Short mmCIF file of C-alpha atoms in Angstrom, two decimals:
data_model
loop_
_atom_site.label_atom_id
_atom_site.label_comp_id
_atom_site.label_asym_id
_atom_site.label_seq_id
_atom_site.Cartn_x
_atom_site.Cartn_y
_atom_site.Cartn_z
CA MET A 148 56.43 107.63 88.14
CA THR A 149 55.76 111.76 89.65
CA GLU A 150 57.30 114.84 87.66
CA HIS A 151 60.15 114.94 90.06
CA THR A 152 61.28 111.03 88.86
CA LEU A 153 63.46 110.47 85.94
CA LYS A 154 63.78 107.40 84.00
CA VAL A 155 67.46 106.90 83.03
CA ALA A 156 68.22 103.81 81.38
CA GLY A 157 65.24 101.82 83.25
CA VAL A 158 66.33 103.20 86.46
CA ALA A 159 63.71 106.04 88.46
CA VAL A 160 66.05 108.53 89.80
CA ASP A 161 64.47 111.19 92.08
CA THR A 162 65.53 114.66 91.09
CA ARG A 163 64.75 116.86 94.10
CA HIS A 164 67.21 117.38 97.17
CA TRP A 165 67.16 115.14 100.33
CA ILE A 166 66.86 117.17 103.36
CA GLY A 167 66.38 115.91 106.93
CA GLY A 168 64.78 112.63 105.96
CA GLU A 169 62.73 113.82 103.05
CA ARG A 170 62.36 115.00 99.51
CA VAL A 171 63.15 118.83 98.98
CA ALA A 172 61.84 120.82 95.63
CA SER A 173 63.52 123.82 94.24
CA ALA A 174 61.78 126.82 92.55
CA GLY A 175 64.43 126.29 89.75
CA THR A 176 66.05 123.66 87.72
CA PHE A 177 68.99 122.86 86.05
CA THR A 178 69.08 120.67 82.94
CA ASP A 179 71.20 117.41 82.94
CA VAL A 180 72.79 115.83 79.76
CA SER A 181 74.03 112.88 78.80
CA PRO A 182 78.07 113.24 77.40
CA ILE A 183 77.44 109.90 75.55
CA ASP A 184 75.01 111.70 72.64
CA GLY A 185 73.68 114.79 74.14
CA THR A 186 70.22 113.48 75.20
CA VAL A 187 69.19 115.33 78.22
CA LEU A 188 68.41 113.21 80.83
CA GLY A 189 66.29 115.56 83.00
CA GLU A 190 65.59 118.87 84.73
CA ILE A 191 67.16 118.88 88.45
CA ALA A 192 66.31 120.73 91.55
CA ARG A 193 68.18 123.84 91.92
CA GLY A 194 69.55 124.88 95.16
CA GLY A 195 70.52 127.94 96.26
CA PRO A 196 71.20 129.90 99.95
CA ALA A 197 67.62 128.62 101.10
CA GLU A 198 68.36 125.19 100.61
CA ALA A 199 71.70 125.00 101.91
CA ALA A 200 70.79 126.87 105.38
CA ALA A 201 68.04 123.83 105.71
CA ALA A 202 70.33 121.23 104.96
CA VAL A 203 72.77 122.53 106.78
CA ALA A 204 69.89 122.88 109.94
CA ALA A 205 69.08 119.32 109.58
CA ALA A 206 72.78 118.03 109.74
CA LYS A 207 73.18 120.19 112.95
CA SER A 208 69.78 118.84 114.45
CA ALA A 209 70.41 115.01 113.60
CA PHE A 210 74.28 115.93 114.90
CA PRO A 211 73.73 115.20 118.98
CA GLY A 212 71.79 112.29 118.45
CA TRP A 213 74.56 110.46 115.54
CA ALA A 214 77.72 111.69 117.41
CA ALA A 215 76.31 109.64 120.68
CA THR A 216 75.26 106.55 118.74
CA PRO A 217 77.87 104.14 119.96
CA ARG A 218 80.66 103.33 116.82
CA ALA A 219 79.18 99.55 116.70
CA GLU A 220 75.86 100.77 115.82
CA ARG A 221 77.15 103.26 113.23
CA ALA A 222 79.35 101.00 111.85
CA ARG A 223 76.39 98.59 111.22
CA LEU A 224 74.25 100.79 109.36
CA LEU A 225 77.63 101.77 107.24
CA HIS A 226 77.40 98.02 106.40
CA ALA A 227 73.61 97.92 105.48
CA ILE A 228 74.43 101.36 103.46
CA ALA A 229 77.15 98.65 101.84
CA ASP A 230 74.35 96.03 101.35
CA GLY A 231 72.15 98.54 99.58
CA VAL A 232 74.81 99.46 97.18
CA GLU A 233 75.89 96.15 96.35
CA LYS A 234 72.42 95.04 95.39
CA ARG A 235 71.84 98.19 93.14
CA ILE A 236 75.18 97.62 91.49
CA GLU A 237 73.84 97.15 87.87
CA GLU A 238 71.39 100.16 88.66
CA LEU A 239 74.26 102.79 89.99
CA ALA A 240 76.84 101.69 87.41
CA ILE A 241 74.22 101.85 84.41
CA VAL A 242 73.09 105.37 85.50
CA GLU A 243 76.48 106.83 86.32
CA THR A 244 77.51 105.63 83.02
CA THR A 245 74.57 107.51 81.36
CA ASP A 246 75.80 110.71 83.30
CA ASN A 247 79.12 111.15 83.21
CA GLY A 248 80.28 108.78 80.04
CA ALA A 249 82.62 106.74 82.30
CA LEU A 250 82.85 103.05 81.12
CA LEU A 251 80.31 100.52 82.14
CA ARG A 252 82.24 97.53 82.51
CA SER A 253 84.42 99.67 84.80
CA HIS A 254 81.95 100.41 87.12
CA ARG A 255 80.02 97.24 87.07
CA ARG A 256 83.49 95.75 88.14
CA GLY A 257 85.62 97.97 90.22
CA VAL A 258 84.20 101.41 90.83
CA MET A 259 80.64 100.27 92.29
CA PRO A 260 81.94 97.37 94.22
CA ARG A 261 84.65 99.98 95.51
CA VAL A 262 81.60 102.50 96.43
CA ALA A 263 80.27 99.19 98.93
CA HIS A 264 84.06 98.44 100.09
CA ASN A 265 83.98 102.11 100.98
CA PHE A 266 81.88 102.08 103.62
CA ARG A 267 82.43 98.83 104.77
CA PHE A 268 86.07 99.77 105.46
CA PHE A 269 85.32 102.88 107.25
CA ALA A 270 83.09 101.33 109.21
CA ASP A 271 85.08 98.40 110.28
CA TRP A 272 88.17 100.72 110.78
CA SER A 273 86.43 103.13 113.06
CA LEU A 274 85.67 100.23 115.52
CA LYS A 275 89.56 99.57 115.99
CA LEU A 276 90.60 103.23 116.58
CA ASP A 277 92.98 103.70 119.28
CA HIS A 278 95.78 104.95 120.85
CA GLU A 279 97.78 102.72 123.44
CA ASP A 280 97.24 105.19 126.73
CA PHE A 281 100.84 106.86 127.83
CA GLU A 282 102.38 108.03 131.01
CA THR A 283 103.37 111.14 132.15
CA ARG A 284 105.28 112.00 135.56
CA GLY A 285 102.41 109.05 136.72
CA HIS A 286 99.57 110.63 134.88
CA THR A 287 97.41 109.09 132.19
CA ASN A 288 97.07 110.30 129.16
CA HIS A 289 93.82 109.10 126.88
CA VAL A 290 93.10 110.49 123.45
CA SER A 291 89.92 110.04 121.91
CA TRP A 292 88.49 110.81 118.44
CA ASP A 293 85.51 113.50 119.14
CA PRO A 294 83.02 113.67 116.24
CA ALA A 295 83.72 117.43 114.71
CA GLY A 296 80.06 118.24 113.44
CA PRO A 297 78.36 118.74 110.38
CA SER A 298 80.32 118.24 107.44
CA VAL A 299 80.10 119.48 103.86
CA LEU A 300 81.37 117.61 101.25
CA ILE A 301 81.76 118.60 97.95
CA THR A 302 82.72 115.96 95.15
CA PRO A 303 83.84 116.05 91.28
CA TRP A 304 82.23 114.85 88.04
CA ASN A 305 84.62 111.82 86.83
CA ALA A 306 84.17 109.53 89.48
CA PRO A 307 81.01 111.17 90.80
CA LEU A 308 79.68 107.88 93.19
CA MET A 309 83.14 106.80 94.73
CA LEU A 310 84.23 109.99 95.64
CA SER A 311 81.39 111.09 96.94
CA THR A 312 81.41 107.99 99.40
CA TRP A 313 85.31 108.64 99.85
CA LYS A 314 84.24 111.26 102.04
CA VAL A 315 80.69 110.13 103.18
CA ALA A 316 81.77 107.10 104.50
CA PRO A 317 84.28 108.57 106.80
CA ALA A 318 82.61 111.17 108.20
CA LEU A 319 79.58 109.09 108.84
CA ALA A 320 81.56 106.75 110.65
CA ALA A 321 83.64 109.47 112.90
CA GLY A 322 79.80 110.73 114.04
CA ASN A 323 79.51 113.31 111.77
CA THR A 324 76.50 114.43 109.91
CA VAL A 325 76.73 115.32 106.27
CA VAL A 326 75.62 117.59 103.36
CA LEU A 327 76.87 116.07 100.33
CA LYS A 328 76.85 118.33 97.18
CA PRO A 329 77.84 116.62 94.02
CA ALA A 330 78.64 117.99 90.54
CA GLU A 331 76.03 119.76 89.22
CA TRP A 332 76.84 117.99 85.55
CA THR A 333 76.58 114.28 87.26
CA PRO A 334 74.02 114.69 89.79
CA LEU A 335 72.29 111.65 89.93
CA THR A 336 73.99 108.77 91.60
CA ALA A 337 74.04 111.03 94.26
CA SER A 338 70.14 111.41 95.01
CA LEU A 339 70.32 107.14 94.50
CA LEU A 340 72.70 107.20 97.69
CA ALA A 341 70.01 108.89 99.41
CA ASP A 342 67.38 106.49 98.75
CA ILE A 343 70.04 103.54 99.85
CA ALA A 344 70.92 105.36 103.32
CA ALA A 345 67.17 105.60 104.11
CA GLU A 346 66.45 102.43 103.02
CA ALA A 347 69.26 100.89 105.39
CA GLY A 348 67.66 102.95 108.57
CA LEU A 349 70.06 106.06 108.57
CA PRO A 350 68.15 108.59 110.76
CA ALA A 351 67.07 111.62 109.34
CA GLY A 352 69.18 114.32 108.95
CA VAL A 353 72.43 112.57 109.08
CA LEU A 354 72.95 112.24 105.05
CA ASN A 355 71.30 115.18 103.49
CA VAL A 356 72.21 115.98 99.62
CA VAL A 357 71.84 119.00 97.99
CA GLN A 358 72.11 119.91 94.24
CA GLY A 359 72.99 122.85 92.56
CA TYR A 360 75.41 125.28 91.27
CA GLY A 361 78.90 126.29 93.36
CA ALA A 362 78.06 129.84 93.04
CA GLU A 363 74.16 129.82 94.11
CA ILE A 364 74.41 126.55 96.82
CA GLY A 365 78.41 125.72 97.30
CA ASP A 366 79.36 129.36 98.73
CA ALA A 367 76.45 129.32 100.79
CA LEU A 368 77.79 125.72 102.49
CA THR A 369 81.04 126.71 103.07
CA SER A 370 80.49 129.95 104.50
CA HIS A 371 77.38 128.67 107.03
CA PRO A 372 78.93 129.13 110.82
CA ASP A 373 77.21 125.97 112.09
CA VAL A 374 79.53 123.43 109.39
CA ARG A 375 82.78 122.29 110.87
CA ARG A 376 84.42 120.47 108.23
CA ILE A 377 84.95 120.81 104.61
CA SER A 378 86.47 118.12 102.11
CA PHE A 379 86.68 119.14 98.57
CA THR A 380 87.85 117.64 95.36
CA GLY A 381 88.32 119.39 92.47
CA SER A 382 90.26 122.16 90.88
CA VAL A 383 92.50 124.82 92.52
CA PRO A 384 90.48 128.13 91.59
CA THR A 385 87.37 126.65 93.32
CA ALA A 386 89.64 125.59 96.18
CA ARG A 387 90.88 129.12 96.50
CA ARG A 388 87.19 130.02 96.64
CA ILE A 389 86.30 127.50 99.50
CA ALA A 390 89.20 128.29 101.58
CA ALA A 391 88.50 132.14 101.65
CA SER A 392 84.78 131.18 102.52
CA ALA A 393 85.62 129.25 105.27
CA ALA A 394 88.37 131.50 106.62
CA PRO A 395 85.91 133.74 108.78
CA HIS A 396 84.71 131.03 110.95
CA LEU A 397 88.31 128.99 110.59
CA THR A 398 86.33 126.42 109.31
CA PRO A 399 88.69 122.82 108.89
CA VAL A 400 89.45 122.12 104.72
CA SER A 401 90.50 119.12 103.11
CA LEU A 402 91.17 119.96 99.37
CA GLU A 403 92.40 117.44 96.80
CA LEU A 404 93.08 118.91 94.21
CA GLY A 405 94.62 118.85 90.35
CA GLY A 406 97.68 117.27 89.18
CA LYS A 407 100.12 117.23 86.14
CA SER A 408 101.88 113.69 87.25
CA PRO A 409 104.86 112.55 85.98
CA LEU A 410 105.50 109.15 84.88
CA LEU A 411 109.44 108.74 84.75
CA VAL A 412 110.64 105.87 82.13
CA PHE A 413 114.06 104.85 82.44
CA ALA A 414 115.88 102.78 79.96
CA ASP A 415 116.55 99.90 82.02
CA ALA A 416 113.05 99.57 82.70
CA ASP A 417 111.05 96.67 81.30
CA LEU A 418 109.81 98.84 78.12
CA ASP A 419 106.42 96.72 77.59
CA LEU A 420 105.55 97.56 80.89
CA ALA A 421 106.16 101.07 80.75
CA VAL A 422 104.18 101.66 77.79
CA ASP A 423 101.33 99.75 79.44
CA LEU A 424 101.38 102.36 82.25
CA ALA A 425 101.60 105.60 79.78
CA VAL A 426 98.67 103.95 77.31
CA GLU A 427 96.76 103.60 81.34
CA GLN A 428 96.50 107.35 81.63
CA TYR A 429 93.83 107.78 78.82
CA ASP A 430 91.49 105.66 81.05
CA ASN A 431 88.35 107.76 81.87
CA ALA A 432 89.15 109.83 78.90
CA GLY A 433 91.85 111.36 80.65
CA GLN A 434 89.72 112.66 83.31
CA VAL A 435 91.71 111.32 86.26
CA CYS A 436 93.28 113.89 88.68
CA LEU A 437 96.15 111.37 89.20
CA ALA A 438 97.10 110.22 85.53
CA ALA A 439 100.95 110.83 84.81
CA THR A 440 100.03 113.27 81.92
CA ARG A 441 104.14 114.08 81.32
CA ILE A 442 105.95 111.16 79.76
CA LEU A 443 109.13 111.20 80.93
CA VAL A 444 111.89 109.02 78.91
CA GLU A 445 115.40 108.16 79.12
CA GLY A 446 116.65 110.12 76.24
CA SER A 447 118.31 106.33 74.60
CA VAL A 448 115.13 104.04 74.17
CA ALA A 449 112.46 107.23 73.60
CA GLU A 450 112.44 106.65 70.10
CA GLU A 451 111.40 102.92 70.94
CA PHE A 452 109.47 103.90 73.39
CA THR A 453 107.14 106.04 71.57
CA ARG A 454 106.85 103.46 68.56
CA ARG A 455 105.53 100.68 70.90
CA PHE A 456 103.36 103.45 72.23
CA VAL A 457 101.74 104.68 69.64
CA ASP A 458 101.19 101.18 68.10
CA LYS A 459 99.40 100.01 71.30
CA THR A 460 97.47 103.48 71.56
CA THR A 461 96.04 102.84 67.75
CA ARG A 462 94.25 99.68 68.88
CA LEU A 463 91.99 101.61 71.59
CA GLN A 464 88.88 101.59 70.86
CA GLN A 465 86.94 104.74 71.08
CA GLY A 466 83.12 104.98 71.34
CA ASP A 467 79.94 104.52 73.56
CA PRO A 468 80.77 103.64 76.75
CA ARG A 469 78.23 101.22 77.67
CA ASP A 470 79.80 98.67 74.42
CA GLU A 471 82.20 96.17 76.09
CA ALA A 472 84.61 96.61 73.91
CA THR A 473 85.08 100.37 74.17
CA ASP A 474 88.38 101.26 75.80
CA ILE A 475 87.78 105.37 75.82
CA GLY A 476 84.55 107.07 76.19
CA PRO A 477 83.24 110.83 75.77
CA ASN A 478 84.64 113.84 77.65
CA ILE A 479 82.10 114.97 79.96
CA HIS A 480 80.53 118.16 78.80
CA PRO A 481 81.34 120.55 75.98
CA ARG A 482 82.77 123.25 78.10
CA GLN A 483 85.10 120.38 79.02
CA LEU A 484 86.19 119.59 75.12
CA GLU A 485 86.41 123.09 74.04
CA LYS A 486 89.05 123.72 77.06
CA ILE A 487 91.04 120.69 76.02
CA ASP A 488 91.35 121.27 72.64
CA GLY A 489 92.44 124.24 73.26
CA PHE A 490 95.09 123.46 75.38
CA VAL A 491 96.05 121.24 72.36
CA GLN A 492 95.87 123.53 69.56
CA ARG A 493 97.68 126.72 71.33
CA ALA A 494 100.43 124.05 72.01
CA LEU A 495 100.82 122.93 68.28
CA THR A 496 100.84 127.02 67.03
CA ALA A 497 103.59 126.96 69.92
CA GLY A 498 105.65 124.37 68.11
CA ALA A 499 104.64 121.15 69.60
CA ARG A 500 104.04 117.73 67.26
CA ALA A 501 101.06 115.77 67.50
CA VAL A 502 102.48 112.27 67.18
CA ILE A 503 99.01 110.85 67.63
CA GLY A 504 95.57 112.62 67.81
CA GLY A 505 95.77 116.31 68.46
CA HIS A 506 91.56 117.04 67.60
CA PRO A 507 88.34 116.43 68.53
CA LYS A 508 85.85 113.64 67.01
CA ASP A 509 82.45 113.38 66.64
CA GLY A 510 80.59 114.52 69.55
CA GLN A 511 81.73 114.78 72.70
CA TYR A 512 84.93 112.51 71.72
CA TYR A 513 88.70 113.58 71.53
CA ALA A 514 91.01 111.54 70.04
CA PRO A 515 93.75 110.10 72.31
CA THR A 516 96.74 112.72 71.74
CA LEU A 517 100.19 112.29 72.53
CA LEU A 518 102.60 115.79 71.73
CA THR A 519 106.00 116.36 71.96
CA ASP A 520 108.40 118.73 70.72
CA VAL A 521 107.23 120.93 74.36
CA ALA A 522 109.01 123.11 76.54
CA GLN A 523 109.01 122.32 80.26
CA ASP A 524 108.08 126.29 80.98
CA SER A 525 105.34 125.57 78.09
CA GLU A 526 101.62 125.94 79.05
CA ILE A 527 100.56 122.30 77.94
CA VAL A 528 103.38 121.07 80.43
CA GLN A 529 102.70 123.05 83.19
CA GLU A 530 98.53 123.16 83.50
CA GLU A 531 96.29 120.42 83.77
CA VAL A 532 94.35 119.76 80.64
CA PHE A 533 92.08 116.76 81.95
CA GLY A 534 91.58 115.21 78.81
CA PRO A 535 93.37 112.48 76.75
CA VAL A 536 95.88 114.32 76.36
CA LEU A 537 99.84 113.29 77.08
CA THR A 538 102.78 115.13 76.62
CA LEU A 539 106.30 113.27 75.79
CA GLN A 540 109.43 115.09 76.99
CA THR A 541 113.38 113.13 77.33
CA PHE A 542 116.24 113.11 79.76
CA ALA A 543 119.62 112.42 79.90
CA ASP A 544 120.35 110.98 83.25
CA GLU A 545 118.15 111.26 86.77
CA ASP A 546 119.06 114.35 87.61
CA GLU A 547 117.35 115.81 84.92
CA ALA A 548 114.26 113.09 85.46
CA VAL A 549 114.05 114.44 88.79
CA ARG A 550 114.75 118.12 87.81
CA LEU A 551 111.21 117.62 84.76
CA ALA A 552 109.22 115.74 87.36
CA ASN A 553 109.27 118.28 89.66
CA GLY A 554 109.07 120.92 87.47
CA THR A 555 105.61 122.11 88.20
CA ARG A 556 103.43 123.77 90.68
CA PHE A 557 101.72 120.23 91.11
CA GLY A 558 102.47 117.40 93.67
CA LEU A 559 99.47 114.86 93.51
CA ALA A 560 101.22 111.26 92.05
CA ALA A 561 104.14 109.95 90.42
CA THR A 562 105.20 106.95 88.45
CA VAL A 563 108.42 105.43 87.93
CA ALA A 564 109.38 102.78 85.51
CA THR A 565 112.65 101.11 86.46
CA GLY A 566 114.43 97.90 86.63
CA ASP A 567 116.90 99.16 89.21
CA PRO A 568 115.24 98.86 93.12
CA GLU A 569 117.80 101.23 94.08
CA ARG A 570 117.36 103.63 91.47
CA ALA A 571 113.78 103.12 92.39
CA GLU A 572 114.26 104.35 96.05
CA ARG A 573 116.47 106.99 95.31
CA VAL A 574 114.23 108.42 92.60
CA SER A 575 111.46 108.16 94.89
CA ALA A 576 112.70 110.13 97.43
CA GLN A 577 113.37 112.95 95.62
CA LEU A 578 109.75 113.47 94.07
CA VAL A 579 107.56 115.66 95.38
CA ALA A 580 104.24 113.80 94.89
CA GLY A 581 101.38 112.72 97.50
CA THR A 582 101.50 109.29 96.11
CA VAL A 583 104.82 107.20 93.99
CA TRP A 584 103.92 104.19 92.31
CA ILE A 585 107.05 102.30 91.19
CA ASN A 586 106.18 99.74 88.12
CA CYS A 587 102.90 100.47 88.69
CA PHE A 588 99.59 102.44 88.61
CA PHE A 589 96.86 103.38 90.69
CA VAL A 590 97.15 100.52 93.40
CA ARG A 591 95.28 102.18 96.14
CA ASP A 592 94.73 101.11 99.42
CA LEU A 593 91.99 102.75 101.96
CA GLN A 594 94.40 102.77 104.79
CA ALA A 595 97.24 104.59 103.10
CA PRO A 596 97.22 108.41 103.11
CA PHE A 597 96.04 109.83 99.88
CA GLY A 598 96.51 113.72 98.93
CA GLY A 599 98.42 116.09 97.48
CA SER A 600 101.88 118.40 97.54
CA ARG A 601 102.04 122.12 96.68
CA HIS A 602 98.92 123.13 94.82
CA SER A 603 97.75 119.67 94.27
CA GLY A 604 95.84 119.81 97.86
CA VAL A 605 95.91 120.34 101.58
CA GLY A 606 95.73 117.69 104.16
CA ARG A 607 95.69 113.48 104.06
CA GLU A 608 92.80 111.62 104.01
CA GLY A 609 92.52 107.60 104.44
CA GLY A 610 92.57 104.95 107.04
CA THR A 611 93.19 106.87 110.51
CA TRP A 612 93.78 110.33 108.80
CA SER A 613 90.44 110.56 107.85
CA PHE A 614 89.27 110.54 111.16
CA ASP A 615 92.06 112.59 112.32
CA PHE A 616 90.45 115.33 110.15
CA TYR A 617 86.54 114.66 110.59
CA CYS A 618 87.35 114.84 114.29
CA ASP A 619 88.54 116.77 117.11
CA LEU A 620 91.25 115.07 118.86
CA LYS A 621 91.07 115.10 122.13
CA ASN A 622 93.40 114.00 124.72
CA THR A 623 92.62 113.14 128.27
CA VAL A 624 94.74 113.78 131.33
CA THR A 625 94.37 111.94 134.40
CA ALA A 626 96.03 112.34 137.75
CA PRO A 627 97.02 109.45 139.19
CA LYS A 628 95.61 110.94 143.02
CA GLY A 629 92.89 112.90 143.85
CA TRP A 630 90.10 110.33 143.75
CA LYS A 631 87.34 110.44 146.68
CA ASP A 632 86.28 107.19 148.06
CA HIS A 633 83.29 106.14 146.79
CA GLY A 634 82.97 102.55 148.31
#
């Protein structure tokens, strides 16, 4: 063990940046704290403009060689990274849970296997990326995806490693080099990813990981003239700052932002299924951008729906996320907990009623909350809370349901519960959302486009859409004659 190494649940984690294939310390540090019990995990290297410049320089230097590497070899290395992830699933799971407070059982069974799948999927997709040639007046058009260049990837704290690799994997598969900046509240698994990538044989400088605050290192990364792509998942205010920072160099950005998604429950729905879908919105202590936090229920079944919802919610176990029996863990940070409670208390003051919850618990835990008697134009209905707080409104018919569902500035996702397939088709066609789930929730396929409408984002990633973003698309037009005889 060295002064730059932490032991987190028995796992060694290097606290320094990973730049150009080497560990790099900073003069300053920031403190990483576990949301589970407030334990200080350690001091993390706190980067700034110098580290940003060094990381981009390393990515720029490594880019020509990586871009020229055949797709098949890039894919082989991504599969090797996936192998490394799978060998360390238990370590990654316990470190991530300790760092961000999400359920250990979820990390073990779903999240970390998905991390490996991210690498395997985009590695394989890159090999079949193709567009059939087509003719124009006898000329042949050939479409190709050329690597764009160094890419800055800025990721959130609610699903740190999964959302990081959702960006890292396609960027690398496309032939880009990467500078990854994880959220300062959850930096640890990004450091482990750097180790895994190096052990897999990824060339130095192809993946760089830098840590620190957005205002100190993030701005230096997004404004750098040598950066050719920026992908960000997080809040609308930060996205505005990133877009402004990228604008002088016309650096393309992909932004996956907040949500205030609706769950529409019609009277003809399977009510038990609808209740299950609603209770599922408390997953990860409500810290899910896709969460359907606005429950819209047809008036004739609202009372019965609410009764069943309350009955099911009160059986949820809230506590230490390392316990297999726990259903809801802590919120990420005291500042976030204060923000959540501020939303709730202002709503209660304005006349909302807490059917359940409505208050914090010990430590960084917030009671699962359902608020009714809320106006459509109220803050609690219009703004993203990002905690275990749902609202319930009623509607009389399809038109009102759609109007309420579309009545925010967001458009990330929507969920519809109905027993009528024709209604499902009608309603989903009218909803403003990047993803619509019908009688299900959180079913994600990496080949599908993912992103938001309105203030929920710019662009789509997933499948070929990821390569469309991380590459410069080129069309090569060849004349049918003009060749010299080389025989």
